[in-house]
Amino acid sequence: MVKKYIFGAPFETDAVVCGPEECSREYDAQNGTITTENGFCFHYELNDTDVIYGLGEANRGINKRGYIYVSDCSDDPDHSEDKTSLYGAHNFIIISGARNIGLFFDYPAAITFDIGYTKQSVLEVSCERADLYLYLITGDSAYDVAKQFRKIIGKSYIPPKYAFGFGQSRWGYKTAEDIENVAKGYRENKIPLDMIYMDIDYMQDYKDFTVNSERFPHFPEFVKKMRSENVRLIPIIDAGIKIEEGYDVYEEGAEKGYFCKREDGTDFAAAVWPGWTHFPDVLNPDARAWFGAKYERLISQGIEGFWNDMNEPAIFYSKEGIDTLNETIKEYADYLKNKEKSGEDTPADGLFDELMDNARALPSRVKGAFENLQNSPDDYRRFYHNVNGKMIRHDLVHNLYGFNMTRAAAEAFEKIAPDKRILLFSRSSYIGMHRYGGVWTGDNKSWWSHILLNLKMMPSLNMCGFLYTGADLGGFGCNTTRDLLLRWLALGVFTPLMRNHAALGTRNQECYRFENVDDFHHIISVRYRLIPYLYSEYMKAAQNDDLYFKPLGFVYPDDKIAIQTEDQLMLGNEIMIAPVYTQNVSGRCVYLPEEMMFAKFCPDGSIYTQVLDKGHHYVEIALNEVGLFIKKGKRIPLVDVAQSVEEIDMSTLTWLGYEGAEYELIEDDM
Ligand code: MIG
């Protein structure tokens, strides 16, 4: 059952589209106490065994207990264990124990989830203003609660079929030739590939919707040529529009008043990749339609997919921020000068100590002012959105920017190509955006711990509606290693978005750059063999408001060990995955909540199978192998390897698993 409560004057976020019409009056304090005197605070006493699920793209475990999380969309490339905010704001949690309660705090500014951090047995959710909707869901199990929540937030985005293929990306591909070389590297080594991503360097001076004509002399022809090789090019779009005379997107936006404004009505300027930019006011429906329509410029040149970046929105600095920094530096310079002048009255040794102290403090204060330049909360208070003619300060709706940038594109796609699915995913998001696109989990690192973080985020994202998700395989920051990439790809085989992406300046990370390329060929081949299954399960999850990835506890709610298993996932209705995420090991321990069939895709193309009993097992999985576990009595479809999704030959379909099992295959030609 879903109940909706209203506090104060909430902002309409459009996260919920099929919720209860009416707000309930009587609130049962058994579901947690609420105070609204000093902002909003929800307080709940936890039992020792209560598990907290949810929060979508958040740090740490599947069970979120024992830490503090803040929904405050942040461009932070250091996803270390202490971080409380990442790129998304997914304010849905499930308290699961003797009772199962779901809570969605529909509030678009910063909101804190203290889940047993201040006090181990206390859950507290608080935000500065008591203006929000609270949705309270009660159900039979955590899984039931998650599905009820998914019903009220509307159907999840479905990407085109090719987007279930493998994609290669790198920040640093500059020219058509760079991209052709990547395609060649894959095709020559017979490693399947469907997409090559174009990062910011394809643009002319980082201007959205432009293509550098020197580096891509005949762009539409180039797109067509790649497409004829079954490779789609997927360009990036950034949030900021470059301020430049003659750039029509800038000129139109300024003229129509479609950019975010300062309090005095002038367009707010922030420096990002293009230099000074304005942010399209995507919370204003007219501005949103205007911005979205611009994607047509690339679609008309043959482009069929996009990734939206920098939409927290990320800010390098503002004019105001630079002024503050300069003032800080000047203040200190003056201070030191004055001290020098008044030197006669001060004992020489005392002056020296004081000067030294100040000299030491100077860099740290300047450093502080410098650090505060980037993504500064001060800047987020410096601009406004026009919502139905009312000026709303950005920080009060901060978490909706990425959502609405992506919505802008998706709403436009419905007009530009109503019968076509276009690939679209975003870095920043809020619940509701799941109807318009997917997400990638941003700038992770080539760390073993980030394979596990990737795995843990997946079911939590699914609970919040985001089904088309994945991480930068191999790691974005830092230099990857061959074994790390192989192990991470073996997890990526199962994530709907399977993309290898790396940062500028890091070691080359394309699969064909490493020794024994066959190993990469084999891991990615397994993905393509599984696509009929992965696609079917994705479609079922999207159509039935279900989860593609589930924590084990959702399927085995009475099994204490299953509930506590944080490094295995259920995928669809047939399989469990248990990827290896440790360096220098030849296998791993795995827990089976019931009898299952272990299936291992061996490099010679054969599949090793073994029925294993309920309980703990050690399974051998080499660097060039992919393992999965088929639930008792189930089977999955398999096809022969193809070089691209389009080339998959369904007549090669065979079955893997328990004989005689039923399976519903979902096929279409989208
Ligand atoms: O400030 O476009 O997360 O995937 O490669 C960095 C360059 C901007 C951040 C994205 C990353 C992308 C990078 N971008």
CSV table of N, CA, C and O and ligand atoms in Angstrom, one decimal, residues 75 77 87 169-172 198-201 203 206 236 238 272-273 307-310 312 314 316 374 427 440-444 472 476 499 501-504, ligand 1:
chain,number,residue,atom,x,y,z
A,75,ASP,N,29.9,16.6,-8.8
A,75,ASP,CA,30.9,16.1,-9.8
A,75,ASP,C,32.1,15.9,-9.0
A,75,ASP,O,33.0,16.8,-8.8
A,77,PRO,N,35.2,13.1,-8.7
A,77,PRO,CA,35.8,11.9,-9.3
A,77,PRO,C,36.6,11.0,-8.3
A,77,PRO,O,37.2,10.1,-8.7
A,87,TYR,N,27.0,11.5,-8.0
A,87,TYR,CA,26.3,12.3,-9.0
A,87,TYR,C,24.8,12.3,-9.0
A,87,TYR,O,24.2,13.2,-9.5
A,169,SER,N,35.1,3.6,-25.3
A,169,SER,CA,35.1,5.0,-25.2
A,169,SER,C,36.5,5.4,-24.6
A,169,SER,O,37.2,4.6,-24.1
A,170,ARG,N,36.9,6.6,-24.8
A,170,ARG,CA,38.0,7.2,-24.2
A,170,ARG,C,38.0,8.7,-24.3
A,170,ARG,O,37.7,9.2,-25.4
A,171,TRP,N,38.3,9.4,-23.2
A,171,TRP,CA,38.5,10.8,-23.3
A,171,TRP,C,39.8,11.1,-24.0
A,171,TRP,O,40.8,10.7,-23.3
A,172,GLY,N,39.8,11.5,-25.2
A,172,GLY,CA,41.1,11.7,-25.9
A,172,GLY,C,41.0,11.4,-27.4
A,172,GLY,O,41.9,11.7,-28.2
A,198,MET,N,32.1,9.3,-28.5
A,198,MET,CA,32.8,10.5,-28.8
A,198,MET,C,32.8,11.4,-27.6
A,198,MET,O,31.8,11.9,-27.2
A,199,ASP,N,34.0,11.6,-27.1
A,199,ASP,CA,34.1,12.5,-25.9
A,199,ASP,C,34.2,14.0,-26.4
A,199,ASP,O,34.3,14.2,-27.6
A,200,ILE,N,34.4,14.9,-25.5
A,200,ILE,CA,34.3,16.4,-25.8
A,200,ILE,C,35.1,16.9,-27.0
A,200,ILE,O,34.8,17.9,-27.6
A,201,ASP,N,36.2,16.1,-27.4
A,201,ASP,CA,37.1,16.7,-28.4
A,201,ASP,C,36.5,16.6,-29.8
A,201,ASP,O,37.1,17.2,-30.7
A,203,MET,N,33.9,18.1,-30.6
A,203,MET,CA,33.1,19.4,-30.8
A,203,MET,C,34.1,20.5,-31.3
A,203,MET,O,35.3,20.4,-31.2
A,206,TYR,N,34.4,22.9,-27.9
A,206,TYR,CA,33.4,22.4,-26.9
A,206,TYR,C,32.1,23.0,-27.0
A,206,TYR,O,31.4,23.2,-26.0
A,236,ILE,N,29.0,12.9,-26.8
A,236,ILE,CA,28.7,13.4,-25.5
A,236,ILE,C,28.1,14.8,-25.7
A,236,ILE,O,28.4,15.5,-26.7
A,238,ASP,N,27.4,18.2,-23.2
A,238,ASP,CA,27.7,18.9,-21.9
A,238,ASP,C,26.5,19.9,-21.6
A,238,ASP,O,25.9,20.3,-22.5
A,272,VAL,N,33.3,26.3,-17.7
A,272,VAL,CA,33.4,24.8,-17.8
A,272,VAL,C,34.3,24.5,-19.0
A,272,VAL,O,35.1,25.4,-19.4
A,273,TRP,N,34.3,23.4,-19.6
A,273,TRP,CA,35.2,23.1,-20.7
A,273,TRP,C,35.3,24.2,-21.8
A,273,TRP,O,36.3,24.5,-22.3
A,307,TRP,N,25.3,10.7,-24.7
A,307,TRP,CA,25.5,10.7,-23.2
A,307,TRP,C,25.6,12.1,-22.7
A,307,TRP,O,26.3,12.9,-23.3
A,308,ASN,N,24.9,12.4,-21.7
A,308,ASN,CA,24.8,13.8,-21.2
A,308,ASN,C,25.7,13.9,-20.0
A,308,ASN,O,25.5,13.2,-19.0
A,309,ASP,N,26.7,14.8,-20.1
A,309,ASP,CA,27.7,14.9,-19.0
A,309,ASP,C,27.6,16.3,-18.4
A,309,ASP,O,27.0,17.2,-18.8
A,310,MET,N,28.3,16.4,-17.3
A,310,MET,CA,28.6,17.7,-16.5
A,310,MET,C,27.2,18.4,-16.1
A,310,MET,O,27.2,19.6,-16.0
A,312,GLU,N,25.4,18.2,-13.2
A,312,GLU,CA,25.0,18.3,-11.8
A,312,GLU,C,24.4,19.7,-11.6
A,312,GLU,O,23.6,19.8,-10.7
A,314,ALA,N,28.2,20.7,-13.3
A,314,ALA,CA,29.5,20.9,-12.8
A,314,ALA,C,30.0,22.3,-13.2
A,314,ALA,O,29.6,22.8,-14.3
A,316,PHE,N,33.5,24.9,-13.1
A,316,PHE,CA,34.9,25.0,-12.7
A,316,PHE,C,35.1,26.3,-11.8
A,316,PHE,O,35.7,26.2,-10.8
A,374,GLN,N,35.5,25.4,-7.4
A,374,GLN,CA,34.8,24.4,-8.2
A,374,GLN,C,33.6,23.8,-7.6
A,374,GLN,O,33.6,23.5,-6.4
A,427,ARG,N,24.9,11.5,-16.5
A,427,ARG,CA,25.8,11.4,-15.3
A,427,ARG,C,25.0,11.7,-14.1
A,427,ARG,O,24.9,10.9,-13.2
A,440,TRP,N,25.3,6.3,-16.3
A,440,TRP,CA,26.6,5.6,-16.0
A,440,TRP,C,27.1,6.2,-14.7
A,440,TRP,O,26.7,7.3,-14.3
A,441,THR,N,27.9,5.5,-14.0
A,441,THR,CA,28.2,5.8,-12.6
A,441,THR,C,29.3,6.8,-12.4
A,441,THR,O,29.8,6.9,-11.3
A,442,GLY,N,29.8,7.4,-13.5
A,442,GLY,CA,30.7,8.5,-13.4
A,442,GLY,C,32.2,8.0,-13.3
A,442,GLY,O,32.6,6.9,-13.6
A,443,ASP,N,33.0,9.0,-12.8
A,443,ASP,CA,34.4,8.8,-12.8
A,443,ASP,C,35.0,7.9,-11.7
A,443,ASP,O,35.6,8.4,-10.8
A,444,ASN,N,34.9,6.6,-11.9
A,444,ASN,CA,35.5,5.7,-11.0
A,444,ASN,C,37.0,5.6,-11.3
A,444,ASN,O,37.5,6.3,-12.1
A,472,ASP,N,32.2,2.7,-15.8
A,472,ASP,CA,33.3,2.7,-16.7
A,472,ASP,C,34.2,1.5,-16.5
A,472,ASP,O,34.9,1.4,-15.5
A,476,PHE,N,37.9,4.6,-14.9
A,476,PHE,CA,38.1,5.9,-15.6
A,476,PHE,C,39.5,6.5,-15.2
A,476,PHE,O,40.3,6.6,-16.0
A,499,ARG,N,30.4,-0.7,-21.2
A,499,ARG,CA,31.3,0.3,-21.8
A,499,ARG,C,32.7,0.4,-21.2
A,499,ARG,O,32.7,0.5,-20.0
A,501,HIS,N,35.7,2.7,-20.6
A,501,HIS,CA,35.9,4.2,-20.8
A,501,HIS,C,37.1,4.5,-19.9
A,501,HIS,O,37.2,4.0,-18.8
A,502,ALA,N,37.9,5.5,-20.3
A,502,ALA,CA,39.1,5.9,-19.5
A,502,ALA,C,39.4,7.4,-19.7
A,502,ALA,O,39.0,8.0,-20.7
A,503,ALA,N,40.0,7.9,-18.7
A,503,ALA,CA,40.3,9.3,-18.7
A,503,ALA,C,41.5,9.7,-19.5
A,503,ALA,O,42.4,8.9,-19.8
A,504,LEU,N,41.5,10.9,-20.0
A,504,LEU,CA,42.7,11.5,-20.7
A,504,LEU,C,43.9,11.3,-19.8
A,504,LEU,O,43.9,11.5,-18.6
B,1,MIG,O1,35.6,17.2,-16.4
B,1,MIG,O2,34.4,14.8,-21.1
B,1,MIG,O3,32.5,11.8,-16.3
B,1,MIG,O4,33.3,10.4,-18.5
B,1,MIG,O5,35.3,11.5,-20.1
B,1,MIG,C1,35.6,15.9,-17.0
B,1,MIG,C2,35.4,14.4,-20.3
B,1,MIG,C3,34.5,15.8,-18.0
B,1,MIG,C4,33.6,13.8,-17.1
B,1,MIG,C5,33.0,12.5,-17.4
B,1,MIG,C6,33.9,11.6,-18.2
B,1,MIG,C7,34.4,12.3,-19.4
B,1,MIG,C8,35.0,13.7,-19.1
B,1,MIG,N1,34.1,14.5,-18.3
